[in-house]
């Protein structure tokens, strides 16, 4: 009797463990397809709806950002966020004062492609892989935002201009990056008002080595 009971308990455990393994596999599959959709549908956006991103949503996106892997665990970046379009316009006007040719570009609105929110990411001078940390942080921000319908555009040129524009210096002080940190790039964020086609990628960039 006891032997039969034990056998039946063991059989139940085997069935349960198989079922839970199958469930796990199915769940991982679900997550992968969501991730695939988020990654493959993301595009750089330069036209925005007139809609602000709530601070609660920004908090989640930024938390995802700083949970990216980072070298030696030292988080060799600093992050500042401006979600006031008026302040972004002021900052852009300061740059345009020094670089009027920028403002003459066709379709120019401001140096942040007119986004309602911009994340400023600074790299740390004293760590050789800080830019990797900054890139991983940024990609987490970009993908997290897109998973919630918020689009983005990385802006390297804006950072270059901000770092070299004397008129922008007071605003850079306001960003208040610590000693040793320098603005590396910006990420414009907002709700998208365009759906650009994907730009083709060069698959030959990837090669397996046997
Ligand atoms: C480091 C970096 C700097 C970039 N700088 C700019 C920029 O200054 N202005 C801009 O409009 N787009 C900029 N981009 C966006 C790229 O143009 C865009 O990612 C690329 O064309 C691929 O298009 P996709 O993001 O839609 O796939 C930058 C992207 C990266 C990663």
mmCIF file of C-alpha atoms and ligand atoms in Angstrom:
data_model
loop_
_atom_site.group_PDB
_atom_site.id
_atom_site.type_symbol
_atom_site.label_atom_id
_atom_site.label_comp_id
_atom_site.label_asym_id
_atom_site.label_seq_id
_atom_site.Cartn_x
_atom_site.Cartn_y
_atom_site.Cartn_z
ATOM 1 C CA UNK A 1 0.000 0.000 0.000
ATOM 2 C CA UNK A 2 2.750 2.440 1.112
ATOM 3 C CA UNK A 3 4.834 1.400 -1.913
ATOM 4 C CA UNK A 4 1.907 2.169 -4.231
ATOM 5 C CA UNK A 5 1.342 5.548 -2.510
ATOM 6 C CA UNK A 6 5.026 6.443 -2.833
ATOM 7 C CA UNK A 7 4.990 5.473 -6.506
ATOM 8 C CA UNK A 8 1.931 7.603 -7.119
ATOM 9 C CA UNK A 9 3.490 10.616 -5.265
ATOM 10 C CA UNK A 10 6.676 10.227 -7.342
ATOM 11 C CA UNK A 11 4.686 10.009 -10.572
ATOM 12 C CA UNK A 12 2.751 13.170 -9.613
ATOM 13 C CA UNK A 13 6.018 14.994 -8.851
ATOM 14 C CA UNK A 14 7.482 13.995 -12.245
ATOM 15 C CA UNK A 15 4.347 15.216 -14.050
ATOM 16 C CA UNK A 16 4.330 18.488 -12.069
ATOM 17 C CA UNK A 17 8.019 19.121 -12.700
ATOM 18 C CA UNK A 18 7.581 18.510 -16.476
ATOM 19 C CA UNK A 19 4.556 20.827 -16.521
ATOM 20 C CA UNK A 20 6.458 23.559 -14.683
ATOM 21 C CA UNK A 21 9.435 23.182 -17.066
ATOM 22 C CA UNK A 22 7.100 23.492 -20.047
ATOM 23 C CA UNK A 23 5.480 26.559 -18.495
ATOM 24 C CA UNK A 24 8.865 28.142 -17.897
ATOM 25 C CA UNK A 25 9.866 27.533 -21.500
ATOM 26 C CA UNK A 26 6.591 28.970 -22.754
ATOM 27 C CA UNK A 27 6.989 32.037 -20.515
ATOM 28 C CA UNK A 28 10.539 32.647 -21.720
ATOM 29 C CA UNK A 29 9.245 32.298 -25.289
ATOM 30 C CA UNK A 30 6.575 34.931 -24.604
ATOM 31 C CA UNK A 31 9.132 37.338 -23.176
ATOM 32 C CA UNK A 32 11.484 36.799 -26.108
ATOM 33 C CA UNK A 33 8.804 37.606 -28.623
ATOM 34 C CA UNK A 34 7.942 40.797 -26.720
ATOM 35 C CA UNK A 35 11.624 41.758 -26.629
ATOM 36 C CA UNK A 36 11.958 40.961 -30.323
ATOM 37 C CA UNK A 37 9.019 43.237 -31.097
ATOM 38 C CA UNK A 38 10.380 46.079 -28.956
ATOM 39 C CA UNK A 39 13.880 45.874 -30.451
ATOM 40 C CA UNK A 40 12.851 45.391 -34.067
ATOM 41 C CA UNK A 41 10.122 48.055 -34.150
ATOM 42 C CA UNK A 42 12.172 50.813 -32.490
ATOM 43 C CA UNK A 43 13.259 53.661 -34.750
ATOM 44 C CA UNK A 44 14.900 57.023 -34.112
ATOM 45 C CA UNK A 45 12.094 59.580 -33.985
ATOM 46 C CA UNK A 46 12.351 63.290 -34.733
ATOM 47 C CA UNK A 47 8.680 64.327 -34.734
ATOM 48 C CA UNK A 48 6.631 64.286 -31.550
ATOM 49 C CA UNK A 49 3.060 64.456 -30.361
ATOM 50 C CA UNK A 50 2.212 67.387 -28.119
ATOM 51 C CA UNK A 51 2.108 65.152 -25.050
ATOM 52 C CA UNK A 52 4.322 65.153 -21.968
ATOM 53 C CA UNK A 53 5.821 62.079 -20.351
ATOM 54 C CA UNK A 54 4.769 61.799 -16.714
ATOM 55 C CA UNK A 55 7.487 61.857 -14.051
ATOM 56 C CA UNK A 56 6.236 58.459 -12.816
ATOM 57 C CA UNK A 57 6.857 56.966 -16.254
ATOM 58 C CA UNK A 58 10.224 58.715 -16.525
ATOM 59 C CA UNK A 59 11.196 57.296 -13.128
ATOM 60 C CA UNK A 60 10.548 53.750 -14.389
ATOM 61 C CA UNK A 61 12.494 54.346 -17.615
ATOM 62 C CA UNK A 62 15.462 55.843 -15.756
ATOM 63 C CA UNK A 63 15.439 53.053 -13.179
ATOM 64 C CA UNK A 64 15.658 50.569 -16.065
ATOM 65 C CA UNK A 65 18.551 52.657 -17.400
ATOM 66 C CA UNK A 66 20.672 52.411 -14.286
ATOM 67 C CA UNK A 67 19.957 48.694 -13.987
ATOM 68 C CA UNK A 68 22.033 48.036 -17.114
ATOM 69 C CA UNK A 69 25.281 46.129 -16.645
ATOM 70 C CA UNK A 70 28.170 48.401 -15.744
ATOM 71 C CA UNK A 71 31.903 47.855 -15.543
ATOM 72 C CA UNK A 72 33.303 47.049 -12.088
ATOM 73 C CA UNK A 73 29.887 47.992 -10.687
ATOM 74 C CA UNK A 74 30.981 51.627 -10.426
ATOM 75 C CA UNK A 75 28.239 53.055 -12.686
ATOM 76 C CA UNK A 76 30.654 55.339 -14.505
ATOM 77 C CA UNK A 77 28.018 57.792 -15.709
ATOM 78 C CA UNK A 78 25.841 60.625 -14.503
ATOM 79 C CA UNK A 79 22.368 61.323 -15.805
ATOM 80 C CA UNK A 80 20.418 64.568 -15.933
ATOM 81 C CA UNK A 81 16.912 65.007 -17.273
ATOM 82 C CA UNK A 82 15.167 68.119 -18.572
ATOM 83 C CA UNK A 83 11.460 67.644 -19.186
ATOM 84 C CA UNK A 84 10.613 71.321 -19.547
ATOM 85 C CA UNK A 85 10.410 72.172 -23.285
ATOM 86 C CA UNK A 86 10.900 75.882 -22.518
ATOM 87 C CA UNK A 87 14.255 75.199 -20.847
ATOM 88 C CA UNK A 88 15.306 72.963 -23.742
ATOM 89 C CA UNK A 89 14.446 75.764 -26.184
ATOM 90 C CA UNK A 90 16.504 78.255 -24.136
ATOM 91 C CA UNK A 91 19.457 75.881 -24.149
ATOM 92 C CA UNK A 92 19.135 75.380 -27.895
ATOM 93 C CA UNK A 93 18.882 79.143 -28.495
ATOM 94 C CA UNK A 94 22.120 79.623 -26.548
ATOM 95 C CA UNK A 95 23.908 77.133 -28.828
ATOM 96 C CA UNK A 96 22.375 78.690 -31.950
ATOM 97 C CA UNK A 97 23.707 82.083 -30.849
ATOM 98 C CA UNK A 98 27.264 80.715 -31.143
ATOM 99 C CA UNK A 99 26.559 78.474 -34.127
ATOM 100 C CA UNK A 100 24.004 80.308 -36.329
ATOM 101 C CA UNK A 101 24.676 77.895 -39.203
ATOM 102 C CA UNK A 102 23.019 75.146 -37.139
ATOM 103 C CA UNK A 103 19.758 77.083 -36.900
ATOM 104 C CA UNK A 104 19.815 77.652 -40.685
ATOM 105 C CA UNK A 105 19.601 73.905 -41.404
ATOM 106 C CA UNK A 106 16.465 72.843 -43.252
ATOM 107 C CA UNK A 107 13.677 71.805 -40.866
ATOM 108 C CA UNK A 108 15.654 72.991 -37.802
ATOM 109 C CA UNK A 109 13.505 73.493 -34.714
ATOM 110 C CA UNK A 110 16.030 73.120 -31.955
ATOM 111 C CA UNK A 111 19.167 71.099 -31.248
ATOM 112 C CA UNK A 112 17.083 68.452 -29.474
ATOM 113 C CA UNK A 113 14.935 67.701 -32.545
ATOM 114 C CA UNK A 114 12.163 69.535 -30.682
ATOM 115 C CA UNK A 115 11.622 66.664 -28.198
ATOM 116 C CA UNK A 116 9.686 67.440 -25.001
ATOM 117 C CA UNK A 117 12.190 65.636 -22.789
ATOM 118 C CA UNK A 118 15.949 65.082 -23.021
ATOM 119 C CA UNK A 119 18.224 62.808 -21.007
ATOM 120 C CA UNK A 120 21.818 64.038 -20.735
ATOM 121 C CA UNK A 121 24.404 61.310 -20.166
ATOM 122 C CA UNK A 122 27.916 62.111 -18.979
ATOM 123 C CA UNK A 123 30.884 59.730 -19.112
ATOM 124 C CA UNK A 124 33.573 59.485 -16.460
ATOM 125 C CA UNK A 125 37.094 60.459 -17.596
ATOM 126 C CA UNK A 126 38.887 58.142 -15.256
ATOM 127 C CA UNK A 127 37.438 54.812 -16.398
ATOM 128 C CA UNK A 128 38.372 53.503 -19.842
ATOM 129 C CA UNK A 129 35.077 51.649 -20.336
ATOM 130 C CA UNK A 130 32.804 54.436 -19.120
ATOM 131 C CA UNK A 131 31.415 54.956 -22.628
ATOM 132 C CA UNK A 132 30.297 51.316 -22.657
ATOM 133 C CA UNK A 133 28.435 51.933 -19.370
ATOM 134 C CA UNK A 134 26.850 55.052 -20.900
ATOM 135 C CA UNK A 135 25.807 53.148 -24.033
ATOM 136 C CA UNK A 136 24.259 50.263 -22.117
ATOM 137 C CA UNK A 137 22.461 52.682 -19.801
ATOM 138 C CA UNK A 138 21.129 54.524 -22.837
ATOM 139 C CA UNK A 139 19.940 51.412 -24.640
ATOM 140 C CA UNK A 140 18.054 50.287 -21.539
ATOM 141 C CA UNK A 141 16.420 53.734 -21.423
ATOM 142 C CA UNK A 142 15.563 53.587 -25.130
ATOM 143 C CA UNK A 143 14.095 50.073 -25.053
ATOM 144 C CA UNK A 144 12.269 50.598 -21.761
ATOM 145 C CA UNK A 145 10.722 53.802 -23.119
ATOM 146 C CA UNK A 146 9.723 52.151 -26.400
ATOM 147 C CA UNK A 147 8.107 49.232 -24.561
ATOM 148 C CA UNK A 148 5.739 51.893 -23.147
ATOM 149 C CA UNK A 149 5.163 53.633 -26.497
ATOM 150 C CA UNK A 150 7.682 56.404 -25.857
ATOM 151 C CA UNK A 151 10.088 57.003 -28.709
ATOM 152 C CA UNK A 152 13.643 58.282 -28.658
ATOM 153 C CA UNK A 153 16.523 59.665 -30.655
ATOM 154 C CA UNK A 154 20.180 59.487 -29.596
ATOM 155 C CA UNK A 155 21.824 62.872 -30.126
ATOM 156 C CA UNK A 156 25.601 62.948 -30.392
ATOM 157 C CA UNK A 157 25.745 66.270 -32.265
ATOM 158 C CA UNK A 158 23.816 68.116 -29.526
ATOM 159 C CA UNK A 159 26.339 67.000 -26.904
ATOM 160 C CA UNK A 160 29.236 68.105 -29.129
ATOM 161 C CA UNK A 161 27.649 71.530 -29.582
ATOM 162 C CA UNK A 162 26.803 71.915 -25.907
ATOM 163 C CA UNK A 163 30.350 71.026 -24.864
ATOM 164 C CA UNK A 164 31.853 73.699 -27.128
ATOM 165 C CA UNK A 165 29.324 76.539 -27.007
ATOM 166 C CA UNK A 166 30.351 79.378 -24.647
ATOM 167 C CA UNK A 167 26.746 80.646 -24.491
ATOM 168 C CA UNK A 168 25.574 77.215 -23.344
ATOM 169 C CA UNK A 169 28.132 77.137 -20.487
ATOM 170 C CA UNK A 170 25.763 78.535 -17.817
ATOM 171 C CA UNK A 171 23.236 75.852 -18.729
ATOM 172 C CA UNK A 172 25.911 73.176 -18.593
ATOM 173 C CA UNK A 173 26.714 74.396 -15.083
ATOM 174 C CA UNK A 174 23.051 73.960 -14.258
ATOM 175 C CA UNK A 175 23.353 70.309 -15.334
ATOM 176 C CA UNK A 176 25.944 70.151 -12.559
ATOM 177 C CA UNK A 177 27.913 67.080 -13.592
ATOM 178 C CA UNK A 178 30.516 66.098 -11.002
ATOM 179 C CA UNK A 179 34.243 66.662 -11.453
ATOM 180 C CA UNK A 180 35.621 64.224 -14.044
ATOM 181 C CA UNK A 181 32.291 63.750 -15.840
ATOM 182 C CA UNK A 182 31.691 65.135 -19.327
ATOM 183 C CA UNK A 183 28.508 65.135 -21.404
ATOM 184 C CA UNK A 184 28.800 62.273 -23.919
ATOM 185 C CA UNK A 185 25.409 62.191 -25.613
ATOM 186 C CA UNK A 186 21.760 63.007 -25.177
ATOM 187 C CA UNK A 187 18.612 60.968 -25.647
ATOM 188 C CA UNK A 188 15.507 62.802 -26.836
ATOM 189 C CA UNK A 189 12.303 61.223 -25.545
ATOM 190 C CA UNK A 190 8.645 61.770 -26.412
ATOM 191 C CA UNK A 191 5.526 60.227 -27.880
ATOM 192 C CA UNK A 192 6.143 59.670 -31.598
ATOM 193 C CA UNK A 193 4.378 61.507 -34.392
ATOM 194 C CA UNK A 194 5.993 59.660 -37.291
ATOM 195 C CA UNK A 195 6.689 56.060 -38.301
ATOM 196 C CA UNK A 196 9.933 55.975 -40.274
ATOM 197 C CA UNK A 197 11.018 52.838 -42.127
ATOM 198 C CA UNK A 198 13.843 50.800 -40.656
ATOM 199 C CA UNK A 199 17.257 51.554 -42.123
ATOM 200 C CA UNK A 200 18.876 48.383 -43.511
ATOM 201 C CA UNK A 201 21.552 46.773 -41.358
ATOM 202 C CA UNK A 202 24.686 45.060 -42.709
ATOM 203 C CA UNK A 203 24.331 41.415 -41.734
ATOM 204 C CA UNK A 204 27.906 40.808 -42.966
ATOM 205 C CA UNK A 205 29.084 42.731 -39.903
ATOM 206 C CA UNK A 206 28.384 39.514 -38.005
ATOM 207 C CA UNK A 207 30.571 36.482 -38.604
ATOM 208 C CA UNK A 208 30.850 33.204 -36.757
ATOM 209 C CA UNK A 209 34.413 32.057 -36.248
ATOM 210 C CA UNK A 210 34.846 28.250 -36.422
HETATM 211 C C1 LIG B 1 25.907 57.610 -30.849
HETATM 212 C C2 LIG B 1 24.740 58.075 -31.689
HETATM 213 C C3 LIG B 1 24.665 59.404 -32.059
HETATM 214 C C4 LIG B 1 23.582 59.857 -32.817
HETATM 215 N N1 LIG B 1 23.489 61.189 -33.108
HETATM 216 C C5 LIG B 1 22.423 61.650 -33.796
HETATM 217 C C6 LIG B 1 22.281 63.041 -34.031
HETATM 218 O O1 LIG B 1 23.107 63.849 -33.629
HETATM 219 N N2 LIG B 1 21.191 63.464 -34.706
HETATM 220 C C7 LIG B 1 20.225 62.593 -35.135
HETATM 221 O O2 LIG B 1 19.237 63.040 -35.725
HETATM 222 N N3 LIG B 1 20.332 61.235 -34.936
HETATM 223 C C8 LIG B 1 21.404 60.754 -34.271
HETATM 224 N N4 LIG B 1 21.524 59.404 -34.011
HETATM 225 C C9 LIG B 1 20.488 58.478 -34.489
HETATM 226 C C10 LIG B 1 21.000 57.686 -35.716
HETATM 227 O O3 LIG B 1 21.002 58.517 -36.837
HETATM 228 C C11 LIG B 1 20.094 56.446 -35.907
HETATM 229 O O4 LIG B 1 20.133 55.634 -34.765
HETATM 230 C C12 LIG B 1 20.538 55.617 -37.126
HETATM 231 O O5 LIG B 1 20.379 56.354 -38.303
HETATM 232 C C13 LIG B 1 19.738 54.323 -37.249
HETATM 233 O O6 LIG B 1 18.355 54.576 -37.345
HETATM 234 P P1 LIG B 1 17.308 53.938 -36.313
HETATM 235 O O7 LIG B 1 17.734 54.390 -34.930
HETATM 236 O O8 LIG B 1 15.980 54.499 -36.696
HETATM 237 O O9 LIG B 1 17.369 52.452 -36.449
HETATM 238 C C14 LIG B 1 22.593 58.943 -33.246
HETATM 239 C C15 LIG B 1 22.683 57.605 -32.866
HETATM 240 C C16 LIG B 1 23.729 57.176 -32.081
HETATM 241 C C17 LIG B 1 23.776 55.735 -31.640
#
